[in-house]
mmCIF file with all atom_site columns, C-alpha atoms in Angstrom:
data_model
loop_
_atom_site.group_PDB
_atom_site.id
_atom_site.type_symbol
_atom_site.label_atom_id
_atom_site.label_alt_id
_atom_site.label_comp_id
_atom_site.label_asym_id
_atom_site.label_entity_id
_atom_site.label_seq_id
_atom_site.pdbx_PDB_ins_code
_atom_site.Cartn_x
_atom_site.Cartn_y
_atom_site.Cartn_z
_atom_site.occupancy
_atom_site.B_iso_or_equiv
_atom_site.pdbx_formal_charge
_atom_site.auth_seq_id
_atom_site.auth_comp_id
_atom_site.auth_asym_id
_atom_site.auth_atom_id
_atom_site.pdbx_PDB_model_num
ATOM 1   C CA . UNK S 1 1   ? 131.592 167.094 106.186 1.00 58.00 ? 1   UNK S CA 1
ATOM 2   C CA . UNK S 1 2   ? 128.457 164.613 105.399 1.00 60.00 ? 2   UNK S CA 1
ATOM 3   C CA . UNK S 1 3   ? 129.110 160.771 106.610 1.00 62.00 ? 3   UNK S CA 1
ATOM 4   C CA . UNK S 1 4   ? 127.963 158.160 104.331 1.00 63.00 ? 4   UNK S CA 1
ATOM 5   C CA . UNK S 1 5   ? 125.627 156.119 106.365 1.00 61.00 ? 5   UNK S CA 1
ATOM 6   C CA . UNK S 1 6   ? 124.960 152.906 103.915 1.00 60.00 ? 6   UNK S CA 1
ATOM 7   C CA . UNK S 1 7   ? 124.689 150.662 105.228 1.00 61.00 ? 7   UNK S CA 1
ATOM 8   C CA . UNK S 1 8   ? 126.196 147.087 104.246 1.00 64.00 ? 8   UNK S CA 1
ATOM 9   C CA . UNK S 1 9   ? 123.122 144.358 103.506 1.00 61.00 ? 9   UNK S CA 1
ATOM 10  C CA . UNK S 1 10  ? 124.809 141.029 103.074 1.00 64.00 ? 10  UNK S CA 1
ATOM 11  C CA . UNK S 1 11  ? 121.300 139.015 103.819 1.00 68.00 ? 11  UNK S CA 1
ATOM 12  C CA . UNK S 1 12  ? 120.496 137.743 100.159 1.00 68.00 ? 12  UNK S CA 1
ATOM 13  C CA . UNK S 1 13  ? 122.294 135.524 97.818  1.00 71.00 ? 13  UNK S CA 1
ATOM 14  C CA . UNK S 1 14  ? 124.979 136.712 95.180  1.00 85.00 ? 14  UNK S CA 1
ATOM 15  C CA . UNK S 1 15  ? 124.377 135.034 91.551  1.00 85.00 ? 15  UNK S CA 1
ATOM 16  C CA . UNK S 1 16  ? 127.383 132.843 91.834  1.00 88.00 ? 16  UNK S CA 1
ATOM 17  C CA . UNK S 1 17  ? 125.651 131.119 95.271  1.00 86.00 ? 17  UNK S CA 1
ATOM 18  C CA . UNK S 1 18  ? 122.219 131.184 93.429  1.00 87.00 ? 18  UNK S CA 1
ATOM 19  C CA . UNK S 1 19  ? 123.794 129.167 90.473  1.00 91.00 ? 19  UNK S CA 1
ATOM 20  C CA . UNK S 1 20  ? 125.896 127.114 92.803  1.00 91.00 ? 20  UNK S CA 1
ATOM 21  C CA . UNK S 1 21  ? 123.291 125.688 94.790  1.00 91.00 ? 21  UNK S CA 1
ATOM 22  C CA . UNK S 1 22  ? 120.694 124.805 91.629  1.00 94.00 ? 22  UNK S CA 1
ATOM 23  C CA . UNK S 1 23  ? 124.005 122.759 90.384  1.00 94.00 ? 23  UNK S CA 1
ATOM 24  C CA . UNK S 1 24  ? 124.345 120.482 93.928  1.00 94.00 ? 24  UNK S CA 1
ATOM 25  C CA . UNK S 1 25  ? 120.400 120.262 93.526  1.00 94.00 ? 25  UNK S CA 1
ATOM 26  C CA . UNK S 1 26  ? 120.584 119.334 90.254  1.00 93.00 ? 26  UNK S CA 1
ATOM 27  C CA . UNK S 1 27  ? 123.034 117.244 90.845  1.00 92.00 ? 27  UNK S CA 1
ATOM 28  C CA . UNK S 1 28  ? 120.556 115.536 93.733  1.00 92.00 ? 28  UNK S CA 1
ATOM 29  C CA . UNK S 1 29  ? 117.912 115.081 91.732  1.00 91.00 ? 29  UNK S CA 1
ATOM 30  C CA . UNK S 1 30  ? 119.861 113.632 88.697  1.00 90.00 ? 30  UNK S CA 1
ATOM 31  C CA . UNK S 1 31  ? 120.809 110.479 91.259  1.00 87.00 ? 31  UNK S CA 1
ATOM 32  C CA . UNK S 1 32  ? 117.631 110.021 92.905  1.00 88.00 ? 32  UNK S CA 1
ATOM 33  C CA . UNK S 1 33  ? 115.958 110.010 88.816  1.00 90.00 ? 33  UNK S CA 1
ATOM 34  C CA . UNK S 1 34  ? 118.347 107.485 87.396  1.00 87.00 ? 34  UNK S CA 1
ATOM 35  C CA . UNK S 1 35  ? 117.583 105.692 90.877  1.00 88.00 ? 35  UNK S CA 1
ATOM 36  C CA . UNK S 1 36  ? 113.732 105.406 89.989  1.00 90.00 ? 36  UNK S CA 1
ATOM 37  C CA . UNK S 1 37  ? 114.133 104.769 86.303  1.00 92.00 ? 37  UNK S CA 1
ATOM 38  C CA . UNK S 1 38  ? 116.544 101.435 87.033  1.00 92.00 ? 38  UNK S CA 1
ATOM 39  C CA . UNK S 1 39  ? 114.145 100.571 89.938  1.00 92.00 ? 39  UNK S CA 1
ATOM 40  C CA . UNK S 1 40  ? 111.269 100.810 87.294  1.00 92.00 ? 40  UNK S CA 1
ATOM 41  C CA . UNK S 1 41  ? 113.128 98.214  84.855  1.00 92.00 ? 41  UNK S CA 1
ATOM 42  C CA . UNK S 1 42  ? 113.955 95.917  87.582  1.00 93.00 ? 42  UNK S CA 1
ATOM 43  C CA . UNK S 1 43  ? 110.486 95.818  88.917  1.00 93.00 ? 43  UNK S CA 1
ATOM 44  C CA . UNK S 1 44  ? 109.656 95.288  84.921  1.00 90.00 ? 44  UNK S CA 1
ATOM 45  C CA . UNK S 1 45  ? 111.868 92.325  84.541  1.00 90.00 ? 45  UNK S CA 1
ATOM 46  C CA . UNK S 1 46  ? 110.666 90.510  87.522  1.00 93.00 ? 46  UNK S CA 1
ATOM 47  C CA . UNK S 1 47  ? 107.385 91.048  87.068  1.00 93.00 ? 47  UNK S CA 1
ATOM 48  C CA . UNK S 1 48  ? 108.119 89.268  83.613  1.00 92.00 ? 48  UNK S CA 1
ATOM 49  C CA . UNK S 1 49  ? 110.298 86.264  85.371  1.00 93.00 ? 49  UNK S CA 1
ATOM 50  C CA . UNK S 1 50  ? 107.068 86.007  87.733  1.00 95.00 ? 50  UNK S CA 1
ATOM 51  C CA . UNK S 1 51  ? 104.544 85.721  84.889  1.00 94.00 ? 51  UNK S CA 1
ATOM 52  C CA . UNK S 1 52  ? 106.758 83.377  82.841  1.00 95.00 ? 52  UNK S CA 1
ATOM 53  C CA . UNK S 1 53  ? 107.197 81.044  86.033  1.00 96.00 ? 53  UNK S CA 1
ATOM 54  C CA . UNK S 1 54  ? 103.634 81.460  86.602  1.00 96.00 ? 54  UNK S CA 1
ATOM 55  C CA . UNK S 1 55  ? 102.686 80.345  82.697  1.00 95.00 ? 55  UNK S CA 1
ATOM 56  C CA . UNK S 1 56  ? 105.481 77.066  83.630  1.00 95.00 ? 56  UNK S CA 1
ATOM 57  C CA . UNK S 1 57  ? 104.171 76.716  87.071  1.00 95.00 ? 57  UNK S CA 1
ATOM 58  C CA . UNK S 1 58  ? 100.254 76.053  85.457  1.00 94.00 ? 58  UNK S CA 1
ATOM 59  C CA . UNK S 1 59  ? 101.514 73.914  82.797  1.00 93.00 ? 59  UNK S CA 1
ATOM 60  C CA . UNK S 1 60  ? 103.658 71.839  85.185  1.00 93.00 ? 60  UNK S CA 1
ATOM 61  C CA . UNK S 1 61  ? 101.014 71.039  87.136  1.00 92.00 ? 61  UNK S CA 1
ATOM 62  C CA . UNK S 1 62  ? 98.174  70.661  84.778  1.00 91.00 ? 62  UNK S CA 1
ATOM 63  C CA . UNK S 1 63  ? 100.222 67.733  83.194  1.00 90.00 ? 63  UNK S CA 1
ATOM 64  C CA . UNK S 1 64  ? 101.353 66.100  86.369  1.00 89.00 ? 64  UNK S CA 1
ATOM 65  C CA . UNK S 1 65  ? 97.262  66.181  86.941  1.00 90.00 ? 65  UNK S CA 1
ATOM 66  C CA . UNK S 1 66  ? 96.728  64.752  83.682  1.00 87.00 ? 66  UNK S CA 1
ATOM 67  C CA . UNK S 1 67  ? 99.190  62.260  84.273  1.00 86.00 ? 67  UNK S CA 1
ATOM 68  C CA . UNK S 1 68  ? 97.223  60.723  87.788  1.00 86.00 ? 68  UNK S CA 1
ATOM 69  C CA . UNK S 1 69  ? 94.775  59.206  85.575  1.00 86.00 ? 69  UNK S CA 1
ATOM 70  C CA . UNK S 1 70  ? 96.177  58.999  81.971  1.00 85.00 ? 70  UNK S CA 1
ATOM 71  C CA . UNK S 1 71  ? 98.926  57.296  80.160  1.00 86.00 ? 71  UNK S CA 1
ATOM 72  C CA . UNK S 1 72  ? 101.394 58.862  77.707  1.00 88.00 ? 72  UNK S CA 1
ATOM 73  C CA . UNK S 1 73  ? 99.817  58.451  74.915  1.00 89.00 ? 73  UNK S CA 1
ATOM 74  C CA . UNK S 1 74  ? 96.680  59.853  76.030  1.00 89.00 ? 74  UNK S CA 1
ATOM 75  C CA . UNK S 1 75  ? 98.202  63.007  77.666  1.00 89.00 ? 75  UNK S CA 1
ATOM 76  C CA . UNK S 1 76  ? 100.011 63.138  73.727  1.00 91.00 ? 76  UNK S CA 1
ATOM 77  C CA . UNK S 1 77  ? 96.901  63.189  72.575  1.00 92.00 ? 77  UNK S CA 1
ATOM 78  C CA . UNK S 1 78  ? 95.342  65.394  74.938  1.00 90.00 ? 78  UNK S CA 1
ATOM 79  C CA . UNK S 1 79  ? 97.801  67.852  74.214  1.00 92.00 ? 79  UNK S CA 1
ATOM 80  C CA . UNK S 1 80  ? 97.625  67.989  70.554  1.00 93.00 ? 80  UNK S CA 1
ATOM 81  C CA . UNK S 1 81  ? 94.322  68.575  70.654  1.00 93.00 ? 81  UNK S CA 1
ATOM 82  C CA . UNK S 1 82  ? 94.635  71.774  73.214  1.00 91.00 ? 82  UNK S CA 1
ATOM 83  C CA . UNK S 1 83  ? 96.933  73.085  70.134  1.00 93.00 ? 83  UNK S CA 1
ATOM 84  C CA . UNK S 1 84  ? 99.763  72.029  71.507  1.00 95.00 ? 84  UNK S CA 1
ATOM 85  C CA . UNK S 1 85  ? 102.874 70.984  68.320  1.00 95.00 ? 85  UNK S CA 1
ATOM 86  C CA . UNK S 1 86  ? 104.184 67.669  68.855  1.00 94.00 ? 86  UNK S CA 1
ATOM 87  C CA . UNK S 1 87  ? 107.789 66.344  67.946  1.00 95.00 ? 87  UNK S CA 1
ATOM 88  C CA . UNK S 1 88  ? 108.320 62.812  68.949  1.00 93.00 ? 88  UNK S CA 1
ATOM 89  C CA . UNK S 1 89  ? 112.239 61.304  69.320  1.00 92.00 ? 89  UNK S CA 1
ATOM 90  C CA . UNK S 1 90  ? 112.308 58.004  70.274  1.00 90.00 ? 90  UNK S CA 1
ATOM 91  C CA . UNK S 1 91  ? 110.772 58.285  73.336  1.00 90.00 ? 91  UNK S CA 1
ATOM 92  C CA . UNK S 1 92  ? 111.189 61.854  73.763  1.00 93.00 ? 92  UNK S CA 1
ATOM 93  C CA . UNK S 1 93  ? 107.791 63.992  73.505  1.00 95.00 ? 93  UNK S CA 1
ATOM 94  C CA . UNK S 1 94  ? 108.149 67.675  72.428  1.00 96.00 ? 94  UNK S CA 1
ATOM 95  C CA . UNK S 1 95  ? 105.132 70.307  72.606  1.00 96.00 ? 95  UNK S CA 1
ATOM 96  C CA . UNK S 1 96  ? 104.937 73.921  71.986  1.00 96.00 ? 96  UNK S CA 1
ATOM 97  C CA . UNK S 1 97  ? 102.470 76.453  72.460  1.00 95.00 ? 97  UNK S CA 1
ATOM 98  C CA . UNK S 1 98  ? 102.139 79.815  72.398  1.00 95.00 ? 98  UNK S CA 1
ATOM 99  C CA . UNK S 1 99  ? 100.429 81.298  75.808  1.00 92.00 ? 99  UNK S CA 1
ATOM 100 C CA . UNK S 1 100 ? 99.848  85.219  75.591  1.00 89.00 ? 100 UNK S CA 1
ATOM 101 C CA . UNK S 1 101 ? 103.555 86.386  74.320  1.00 92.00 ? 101 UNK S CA 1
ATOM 102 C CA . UNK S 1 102 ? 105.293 83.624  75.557  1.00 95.00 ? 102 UNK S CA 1
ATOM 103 C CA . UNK S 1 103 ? 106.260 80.186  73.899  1.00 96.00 ? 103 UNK S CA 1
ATOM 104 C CA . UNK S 1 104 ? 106.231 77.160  76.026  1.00 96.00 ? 104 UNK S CA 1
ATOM 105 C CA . UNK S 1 105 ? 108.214 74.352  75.055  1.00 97.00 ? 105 UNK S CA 1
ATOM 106 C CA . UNK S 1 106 ? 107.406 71.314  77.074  1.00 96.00 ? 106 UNK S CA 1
ATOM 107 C CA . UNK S 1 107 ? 109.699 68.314  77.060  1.00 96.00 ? 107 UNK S CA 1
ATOM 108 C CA . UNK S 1 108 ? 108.790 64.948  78.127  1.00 94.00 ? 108 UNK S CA 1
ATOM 109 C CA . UNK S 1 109 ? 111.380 61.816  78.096  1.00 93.00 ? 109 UNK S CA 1
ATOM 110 C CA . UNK S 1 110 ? 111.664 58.542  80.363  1.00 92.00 ? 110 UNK S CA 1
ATOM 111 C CA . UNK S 1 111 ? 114.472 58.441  83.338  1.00 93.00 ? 111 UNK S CA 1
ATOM 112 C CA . UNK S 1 112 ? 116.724 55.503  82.905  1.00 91.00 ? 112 UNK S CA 1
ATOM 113 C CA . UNK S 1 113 ? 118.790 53.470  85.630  1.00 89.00 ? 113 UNK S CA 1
ATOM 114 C CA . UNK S 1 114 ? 122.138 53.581  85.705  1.00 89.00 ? 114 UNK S CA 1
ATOM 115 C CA . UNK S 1 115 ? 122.354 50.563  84.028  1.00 90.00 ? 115 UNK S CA 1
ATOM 116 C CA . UNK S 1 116 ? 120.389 51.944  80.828  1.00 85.00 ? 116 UNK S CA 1
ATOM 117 C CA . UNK S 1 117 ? 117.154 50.465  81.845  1.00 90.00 ? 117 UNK S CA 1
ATOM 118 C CA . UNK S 1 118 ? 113.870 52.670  81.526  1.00 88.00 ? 118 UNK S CA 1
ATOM 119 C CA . UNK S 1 119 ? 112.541 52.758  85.198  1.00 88.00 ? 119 UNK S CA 1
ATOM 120 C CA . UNK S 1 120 ? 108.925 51.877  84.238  1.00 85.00 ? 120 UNK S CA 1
ATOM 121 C CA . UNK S 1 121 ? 106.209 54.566  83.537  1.00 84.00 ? 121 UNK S CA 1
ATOM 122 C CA . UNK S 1 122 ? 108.554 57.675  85.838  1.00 90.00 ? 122 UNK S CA 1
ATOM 123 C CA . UNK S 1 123 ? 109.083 60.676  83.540  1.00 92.00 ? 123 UNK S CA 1
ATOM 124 C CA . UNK S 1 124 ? 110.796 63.869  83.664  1.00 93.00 ? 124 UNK S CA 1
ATOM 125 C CA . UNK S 1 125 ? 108.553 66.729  82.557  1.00 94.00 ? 125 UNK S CA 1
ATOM 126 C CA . UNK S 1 126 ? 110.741 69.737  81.525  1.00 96.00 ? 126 UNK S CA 1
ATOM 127 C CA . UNK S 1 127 ? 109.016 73.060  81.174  1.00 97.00 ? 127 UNK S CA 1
ATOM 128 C CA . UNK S 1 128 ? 110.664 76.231  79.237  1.00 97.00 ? 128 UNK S CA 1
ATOM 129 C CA . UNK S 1 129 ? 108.752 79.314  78.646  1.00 97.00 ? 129 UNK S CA 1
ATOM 130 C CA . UNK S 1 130 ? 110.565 82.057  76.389  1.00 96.00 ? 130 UNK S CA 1
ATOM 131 C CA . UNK S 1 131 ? 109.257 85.732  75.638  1.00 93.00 ? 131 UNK S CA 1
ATOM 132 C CA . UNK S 1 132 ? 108.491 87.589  72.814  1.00 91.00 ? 132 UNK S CA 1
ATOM 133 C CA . UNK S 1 133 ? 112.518 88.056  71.939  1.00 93.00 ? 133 UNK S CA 1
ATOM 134 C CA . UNK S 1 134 ? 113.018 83.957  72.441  1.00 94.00 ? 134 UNK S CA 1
ATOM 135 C CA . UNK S 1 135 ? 114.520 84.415  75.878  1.00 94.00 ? 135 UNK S CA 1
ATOM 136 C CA . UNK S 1 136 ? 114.355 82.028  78.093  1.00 95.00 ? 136 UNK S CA 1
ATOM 137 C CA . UNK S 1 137 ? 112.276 83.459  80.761  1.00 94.00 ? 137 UNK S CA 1
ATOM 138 C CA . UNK S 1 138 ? 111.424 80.548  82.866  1.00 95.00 ? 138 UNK S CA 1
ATOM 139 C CA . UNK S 1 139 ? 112.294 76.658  83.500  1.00 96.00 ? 139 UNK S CA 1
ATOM 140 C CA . UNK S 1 140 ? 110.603 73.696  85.728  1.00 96.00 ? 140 UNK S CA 1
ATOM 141 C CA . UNK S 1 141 ? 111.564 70.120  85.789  1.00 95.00 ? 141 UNK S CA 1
ATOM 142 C CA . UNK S 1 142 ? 109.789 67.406  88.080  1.00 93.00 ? 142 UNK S CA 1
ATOM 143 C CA . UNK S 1 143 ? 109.602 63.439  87.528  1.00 93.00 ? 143 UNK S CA 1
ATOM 144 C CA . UNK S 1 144 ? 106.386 61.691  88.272  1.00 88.00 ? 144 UNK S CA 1
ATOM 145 C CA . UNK S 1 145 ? 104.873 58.360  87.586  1.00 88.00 ? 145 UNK S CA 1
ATOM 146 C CA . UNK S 1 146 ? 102.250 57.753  85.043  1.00 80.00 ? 146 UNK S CA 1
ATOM 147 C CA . UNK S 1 147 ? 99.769  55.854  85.672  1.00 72.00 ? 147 UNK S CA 1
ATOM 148 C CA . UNK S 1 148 ? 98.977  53.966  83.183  1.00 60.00 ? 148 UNK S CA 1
ATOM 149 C CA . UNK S 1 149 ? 95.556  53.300  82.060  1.00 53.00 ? 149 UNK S CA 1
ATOM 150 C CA . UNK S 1 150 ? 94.328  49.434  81.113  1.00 53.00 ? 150 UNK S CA 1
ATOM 151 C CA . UNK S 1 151 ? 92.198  49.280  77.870  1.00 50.00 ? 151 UNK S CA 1
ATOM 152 C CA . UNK S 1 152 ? 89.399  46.997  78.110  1.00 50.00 ? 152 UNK S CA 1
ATOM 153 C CA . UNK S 1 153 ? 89.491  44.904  75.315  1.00 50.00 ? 153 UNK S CA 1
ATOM 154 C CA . UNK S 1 154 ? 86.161  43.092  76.055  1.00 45.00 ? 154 UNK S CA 1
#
């Protein structure tokens, strides 16, 4: 009588385990990948917000510089000549520019007391910058004082 002497080698993997673990790995790597790709349009997005409120930020401040040593209607003026559309209401100034792909719409109007009264020469400055698909991307507001400028008549 001859023995069969195989002997039983269970050390590698069956098809079924070789398939099943490329599935959980797949699986893995499917997560972490839609993980990145969000993470890159987030970081895209606010790296838009921060250029818009930069654009708003320079603009802000370049008028409220303007506005240490000039009156209104020299910082009007001023601006129109940078390029700058102008829309007057009343005594509501409106400006637009466009500034790489954004539009900046700049808004200037008096403040008023609560009793209606102008309060003399303080403004609110209102700064909007919008991408290239007109949304709003950014927004500043301040109030300052002019300082208004005497004209020698002599």
């Amino acid at each position: 009588m001859i023995k069969n002497n195989t002997i039983n080698n269970q050390d590698g993997l069956t098809l079924v385990e070789l398939l099943g673990s490329i599935v959980i790995l797949s699986i893995i790597v499917v997560s972490f990948l839609a993980f990145f790709i969000q993470s890159a349009k987030t970081t895209k997005v606010s790296e838009d917000i921060i250029d818009a409120s930069y654009i708003a930020q320079q603009e802000l401040e370049a008028i409220y510089h303007l506005s240490t040593d000039q009156g209104v209607d020299q910082l009007v003026s001023y601006l129109q000549a940078q390029g700058y559309t102008h829309l007057r209401s009343g005594e509501t100034h409106e400006f637009s520019i466009h500034i790489d792909t954004y539009r900046v719409d700049v808004k200037l109007y008096p403040v008023y007391h609560d009793s209606g009264d102008v309060i003399e020469d303080l403004h609110t400055l209102l700064v909007k910058v919008f991408d290239s698909e007109n949304r709003q991307s950014a927004q500043m507001e301040t109030k300052f004082f002019f300082n208004e400028v005497e004209v020698d008549e002599g």
